Amino acid sequence: MPTFSHLHVHTQFSLLDGAAAIPNLYKKAAADGQPALAITDHGNMF
């Protein structure tokens, strides 16, 4: 089976669009066997 990786993920730093904490995203991706994760936050000044 081909490897899957999410390439459009928002964290709590995407204002009005994301809620997940970065460490939790990486833990879940690893648990699901995903070798990578693309964080695509927007709407912030960090």
JSON list of C-alpha atoms in Angstrom, two decimals:
[
{"chain": "A", "resi": 1, "resn": "MET", "atom": "CA", "xyz": [0.00, 0.00, 0.00]},
{"chain": "A", "resi": 2, "resn": "PRO", "atom": "CA", "xyz": [1.40, 3.47, -0.85]},
{"chain": "A", "resi": 3, "resn": "THR", "atom": "CA", "xyz": [2.38, 5.76, 1.99]},
{"chain": "A", "resi": 4, "resn": "PHE", "atom": "CA", "xyz": [-0.04, 8.61, 2.73]},
{"chain": "A", "resi": 5, "resn": "SER", "atom": "CA", "xyz": [0.83, 12.03, 4.17]},
{"chain": "A", "resi": 6, "resn": "HIS", "atom": "CA", "xyz": [-1.49, 14.95, 4.81]},
{"chain": "A", "resi": 7, "resn": "LEU", "atom": "CA", "xyz": [-0.27, 17.97, 2.85]},
{"chain": "A", "resi": 8, "resn": "HIS", "atom": "CA", "xyz": [-2.75, 20.57, 4.15]},
{"chain": "A", "resi": 9, "resn": "VAL", "atom": "CA", "xyz": [-2.96, 20.72, 7.96]},
{"chain": "A", "resi": 10, "resn": "HIS", "atom": "CA", "xyz": [-3.75, 23.75, 10.12]},
{"chain": "A", "resi": 11, "resn": "THR", "atom": "CA", "xyz": [-2.66, 24.13, 13.75]},
{"chain": "A", "resi": 12, "resn": "GLN", "atom": "CA", "xyz": [-3.86, 26.34, 16.56]},
{"chain": "A", "resi": 13, "resn": "PHE", "atom": "CA", "xyz": [-1.80, 29.11, 14.96]},
{"chain": "A", "resi": 14, "resn": "SER", "atom": "CA", "xyz": [-4.19, 29.41, 11.98]},
{"chain": "A", "resi": 15, "resn": "LEU", "atom": "CA", "xyz": [-6.62, 31.97, 13.28]},
{"chain": "A", "resi": 16, "resn": "LEU", "atom": "CA", "xyz": [-10.27, 30.86, 13.00]},
{"chain": "A", "resi": 17, "resn": "ASP", "atom": "CA", "xyz": [-9.30, 27.74, 11.06]},
{"chain": "A", "resi": 18, "resn": "GLY", "atom": "CA", "xyz": [-7.26, 25.31, 13.18]},
{"chain": "A", "resi": 19, "resn": "ALA", "atom": "CA", "xyz": [-7.43, 23.84, 16.67]},
{"chain": "A", "resi": 20, "resn": "ALA", "atom": "CA", "xyz": [-4.79, 21.10, 16.86]},
{"chain": "A", "resi": 21, "resn": "ALA", "atom": "CA", "xyz": [-1.54, 21.48, 18.79]},
{"chain": "A", "resi": 22, "resn": "ILE", "atom": "CA", "xyz": [1.60, 20.71, 16.78]},
{"chain": "A", "resi": 23, "resn": "PRO", "atom": "CA", "xyz": [2.92, 17.93, 19.10]},
{"chain": "A", "resi": 24, "resn": "ASN", "atom": "CA", "xyz": [-0.46, 16.17, 18.96]},
{"chain": "A", "resi": 25, "resn": "LEU", "atom": "CA", "xyz": [-0.49, 16.33, 15.15]},
{"chain": "A", "resi": 26, "resn": "TYR", "atom": "CA", "xyz": [2.93, 14.71, 14.91]},
{"chain": "A", "resi": 27, "resn": "LYS", "atom": "CA", "xyz": [2.02, 12.01, 17.43]},
{"chain": "A", "resi": 28, "resn": "LYS", "atom": "CA", "xyz": [-1.16, 11.16, 15.50]},
{"chain": "A", "resi": 29, "resn": "ALA", "atom": "CA", "xyz": [0.64, 11.13, 12.14]},
{"chain": "A", "resi": 30, "resn": "ALA", "atom": "CA", "xyz": [3.30, 8.79, 13.52]},
{"chain": "A", "resi": 31, "resn": "ALA", "atom": "CA", "xyz": [0.67, 6.52, 15.07]},
{"chain": "A", "resi": 32, "resn": "ASP", "atom": "CA", "xyz": [-1.09, 6.33, 11.68]},
{"chain": "A", "resi": 33, "resn": "GLY", "atom": "CA", "xyz": [2.17, 5.44, 9.92]},
{"chain": "A", "resi": 34, "resn": "GLN", "atom": "CA", "xyz": [2.51, 8.74, 8.07]},
{"chain": "A", "resi": 35, "resn": "PRO", "atom": "CA", "xyz": [6.17, 9.62, 7.42]},
{"chain": "A", "resi": 36, "resn": "ALA", "atom": "CA", "xyz": [5.51, 13.35, 6.92]},
{"chain": "A", "resi": 37, "resn": "LEU", "atom": "CA", "xyz": [3.05, 16.13, 7.66]},
{"chain": "A", "resi": 38, "resn": "ALA", "atom": "CA", "xyz": [2.70, 19.51, 5.92]},
{"chain": "A", "resi": 39, "resn": "ILE", "atom": "CA", "xyz": [1.62, 22.35, 8.20]},
{"chain": "A", "resi": 40, "resn": "THR", "atom": "CA", "xyz": [-0.06, 25.05, 6.12]},
{"chain": "A", "resi": 41, "resn": "ASP", "atom": "CA", "xyz": [-0.98, 27.69, 8.69]},
{"chain": "A", "resi": 42, "resn": "HIS", "atom": "CA", "xyz": [-2.23, 31.10, 7.61]},
{"chain": "A", "resi": 43, "resn": "GLY", "atom": "CA", "xyz": [-3.68, 34.28, 9.08]},
{"chain": "A", "resi": 44, "resn": "ASN", "atom": "CA", "xyz": [-1.04, 34.74, 11.77]},
{"chain": "A", "resi": 45, "resn": "MET", "atom": "CA", "xyz": [1.73, 37.18, 12.61]},
{"chain": "A", "resi": 46, "resn": "PHE", "atom": "CA", "xyz": [4.21, 34.73, 14.18]}
]
